Amino acid sequence: MADLVFVYGAMGCGKTTELLMKIYDYESEGKIVFFIKPSTDSKGDNKAVNRFGMERQVDYLVKPDESILGIITSLKTLPDAIVVEEAQFLQKKQVDELFLISKDFDIEVFTYGIRSDFRQDEFTGSSRLFTIADKIQELDKKICSCGAKATNNLRLFNGVPTFDGNSILIDNVSDPSYNEETNFSYKSVCGDCYLRIRRKYSNDK
Ligand SMILES: [Zn+2]
């Protein structure tokens, strides 16, 4: 029987490269991959691009209230594998559906995502994947600037660490001077550095 696999790591740990290589491995053998992504970030970002410029078009952007089971069963040909980017944004029910699909249809499901948000709070999708995935793999190649393994995600606003705001940054903010792309960025740091930076910059110490 096929597995539901969750590959996780801090931002910038090379998840997209791993994911693109996984798709390549399947497709170079003539197999069919169905590549999906939760549509939570409304940027219309419908392709995965890594830092080396490799890219792959997303086959389907899944809305939070959509049934992945329904999407898969409506396909003319069932895929050999399903690959999910930004799996932290999946709903609990959608993760359960992916588990069911891996077993009932014998389709390998590879999900990629981050463990926690910039406040160390859980993501619904990752939390459910940690609970029910058949295999869990950590991508631990990302190194903090101090040399330790980077495990936490910092959010920077105009280059300054911030611990306020939504777990998911929303687009279409009414303030016309607000530009998510240029004002916000993320940095992966180790646990020690995360705590040190939070004590320095967070309002609730
Ligand atoms: Zn560090």
Coordinates of C-alpha atoms and ligand atoms in Angstrom, one line a residue:
M1 CA 0.0 0.0 0.0
A2 CA 1.1 3.5 -0.7
D3 CA 2.2 6.0 2.0
L4 CA 1.3 9.5 3.1
V5 CA 4.6 11.2 3.5
F6 CA 5.2 14.5 5.3
V7 CA 8.5 16.3 4.6
Y8 CA 9.0 19.3 6.8
G9 CA 11.7 21.9 7.5
A10 CA 12.3 25.6 8.2
M11 CA 11.8 28.1 5.4
G12 CA 14.6 28.0 3.0
C13 CA 15.6 24.5 3.8
G14 CA 15.3 23.3 0.2
K15 CA 11.8 21.9 0.3
T16 CA 10.9 23.2 -3.1
T17 CA 14.0 21.6 -4.6
E18 CA 13.2 18.3 -3.0
L19 CA 9.6 18.5 -4.2
L20 CA 10.7 19.3 -7.8
M21 CA 13.1 16.4 -7.8
K22 CA 10.4 14.1 -6.5
I23 CA 8.2 15.2 -9.4
Y24 CA 11.0 14.8 -11.9
D25 CA 11.8 11.3 -10.6
Y26 CA 8.3 10.2 -11.2
E27 CA 7.7 12.0 -14.5
S28 CA 11.0 10.8 -16.0
E29 CA 9.8 7.3 -15.6
G30 CA 6.6 8.1 -17.5
K31 CA 4.5 8.2 -14.4
I32 CA 1.8 10.8 -13.7
V33 CA 2.1 13.3 -10.9
F34 CA -0.8 15.5 -9.8
F35 CA 0.8 18.5 -8.2
I36 CA -1.5 20.6 -5.9
K37 CA -1.2 23.5 -3.5
P38 CA -3.6 25.1 -1.0
S39 CA -4.9 28.4 -2.4
T40 CA -4.6 30.1 1.0
D41 CA -2.2 32.7 -0.2
S42 CA -4.3 34.5 -2.7
K43 CA -1.3 35.6 -4.7
G44 CA -2.4 33.3 -7.6
D45 CA 1.0 31.7 -7.2
N46 CA 0.4 28.7 -9.3
K47 CA 3.9 27.4 -9.8
A48 CA 6.7 26.1 -7.7
V49 CA 10.1 27.7 -8.3
N50 CA 13.3 26.9 -6.5
R51 CA 16.3 29.2 -6.0
F52 CA 18.1 27.6 -9.0
G53 CA 15.2 28.5 -11.3
M54 CA 13.8 25.0 -11.7
E55 CA 10.0 25.3 -11.9
R56 CA 6.8 23.3 -12.3
Q57 CA 3.3 24.5 -12.9
V58 CA 0.8 23.6 -10.2
D59 CA -2.0 21.3 -11.6
Y60 CA -4.6 22.4 -9.1
L61 CA -5.0 25.1 -6.5
V62 CA -7.1 23.7 -3.7
K63 CA -9.5 25.9 -1.8
P64 CA -9.9 25.5 1.9
D65 CA -13.5 24.2 1.6
E66 CA -12.7 21.9 -1.4
S67 CA -12.7 18.1 -1.2
I68 CA -9.3 16.7 -2.4
L69 CA -11.0 13.3 -2.7
G70 CA -13.6 14.9 -5.0
I71 CA -10.9 16.4 -7.1
I72 CA -8.9 13.2 -7.5
T73 CA -12.0 11.0 -8.3
S74 CA -13.0 13.5 -11.0
L75 CA -9.7 13.1 -12.9
K76 CA -9.8 11.1 -16.1
T77 CA -6.7 9.2 -15.2
L78 CA -5.7 8.6 -11.6
P79 CA -2.1 9.8 -10.9
D80 CA 0.7 7.6 -9.6
A81 CA 1.6 10.2 -7.1
I82 CA 0.2 13.3 -5.5
V83 CA 2.6 16.1 -4.5
V84 CA 1.5 18.9 -2.2
E85 CA 3.4 22.1 -1.7
E86 CA 2.7 24.4 1.4
A87 CA 1.0 21.5 3.1
Q88 CA 0.8 23.4 6.3
F89 CA -2.1 25.3 4.8
L90 CA -4.2 22.2 4.3
Q91 CA -7.4 21.7 6.4
K92 CA -7.6 18.8 8.8
K93 CA -10.2 17.1 6.6
Q94 CA -8.1 17.5 3.5
V95 CA -5.1 15.7 5.2
D96 CA -7.5 12.9 6.2
E97 CA -8.6 12.7 2.6
L98 CA -5.0 12.4 1.4
F99 CA -4.4 9.5 3.9
L100 CA -7.5 7.8 2.6
I101 CA -6.5 8.3 -1.0
S102 CA -3.0 6.8 -0.4
K103 CA -4.7 3.7 1.0
D104 CA -7.9 3.2 -1.1
F105 CA -6.3 4.2 -4.4
D106 CA -2.7 3.1 -3.7
I107 CA -1.4 6.5 -4.7
E108 CA 1.8 7.8 -3.1
V109 CA 1.2 11.2 -1.5
F110 CA 4.2 13.4 -0.7
T111 CA 3.4 16.6 1.3
Y112 CA 5.9 19.4 2.0
G113 CA 5.5 22.1 4.5
I114 CA 6.8 24.0 7.5
R115 CA 6.2 22.9 11.1
S116 CA 5.2 26.1 12.9
D117 CA 4.5 29.7 12.1
F118 CA 6.6 32.8 13.1
R119 CA 5.2 32.7 16.6
Q120 CA 5.9 29.0 17.1
D121 CA 2.1 28.3 16.7
E122 CA 0.9 25.2 14.9
F123 CA -0.4 25.0 11.4
T124 CA -3.6 22.9 11.0
G125 CA -2.2 21.0 8.1
S126 CA 1.2 20.2 9.6
S127 CA -0.3 19.3 12.9
R128 CA -2.6 16.7 11.3
L129 CA 0.2 15.4 9.1
F130 CA 2.5 14.9 12.2
T131 CA -0.4 12.9 13.7
I132 CA -1.4 10.6 10.8
A133 CA 1.4 10.5 8.1
D134 CA 2.9 7.1 7.5
K135 CA 6.4 8.6 7.1
I136 CA 7.8 11.9 8.5
Q137 CA 11.0 13.3 7.3
E138 CA 12.8 16.4 8.4
L139 CA 14.9 18.5 5.9
D140 CA 17.6 19.8 8.2
K141 CA 20.0 21.4 5.8
K142 CA 19.2 25.0 6.7
I143 CA 21.8 26.5 9.0
C144 CA 21.2 29.5 11.3
S145 CA 23.6 32.4 11.1
C146 CA 25.1 31.1 14.4
G147 CA 25.9 27.7 12.8
A148 CA 23.2 25.6 14.5
K149 CA 20.4 23.9 12.7
A150 CA 17.6 26.3 11.7
T151 CA 14.2 25.1 13.0
N152 CA 12.2 28.3 13.5
N153 CA 10.8 30.8 11.2
L154 CA 11.2 34.5 11.9
R155 CA 9.0 37.1 10.2
L156 CA 10.7 40.4 9.5
F157 CA 8.8 43.7 8.7
N158 CA 11.1 46.1 7.0
G159 CA 14.0 44.0 8.2
V160 CA 12.9 44.1 11.8
P161 CA 11.7 40.9 13.6
T162 CA 8.0 41.0 14.3
F163 CA 5.8 38.7 16.4
D164 CA 2.5 40.4 15.5
G165 CA 0.0 39.7 12.7
N166 CA -1.8 36.9 11.2
S167 CA -0.3 33.4 10.8
I168 CA -0.9 33.7 7.1
L169 CA -0.3 37.1 5.6
I170 CA -3.3 38.3 3.7
D171 CA -3.2 40.1 0.4
N172 CA -5.4 43.1 -0.6
V173 CA -4.7 45.0 2.6
S174 CA -6.6 48.3 2.4
D175 CA -3.6 50.5 3.2
P176 CA -2.2 51.5 -0.3
S177 CA 1.3 51.9 1.1
Y178 CA 1.3 48.3 2.4
N179 CA 3.4 46.1 0.2
E180 CA 3.7 42.5 1.5
E181 CA 6.4 41.6 -1.0
T182 CA 8.8 44.3 -0.1
N183 CA 8.0 44.9 3.6
F184 CA 7.8 41.3 4.8
S185 CA 10.4 38.7 4.7
Y186 CA 11.3 35.5 6.5
K187 CA 14.4 34.2 8.1
S188 CA 15.1 30.7 9.5
V189 CA 16.9 30.6 12.8
C190 CA 17.8 28.0 15.5
G191 CA 15.8 27.7 18.7
D192 CA 18.4 29.7 20.8
C193 CA 18.5 32.6 18.4
Y194 CA 14.7 32.5 18.0
L195 CA 14.2 32.9 21.8
R196 CA 16.9 35.6 22.1
I197 CA 15.4 37.6 19.2
R198 CA 11.8 37.1 20.6
R199 CA 12.9 38.4 24.0
K200 CA 14.4 41.4 22.4
Y201 CA 11.6 42.3 19.9
S202 CA 8.3 40.8 21.1
N203 CA 5.8 42.9 23.0
D204 CA 4.7 40.1 25.3
K205 CA 7.9 38.8 26.8
Ligands
ZN1 ZN 21.2 30.4 15.9

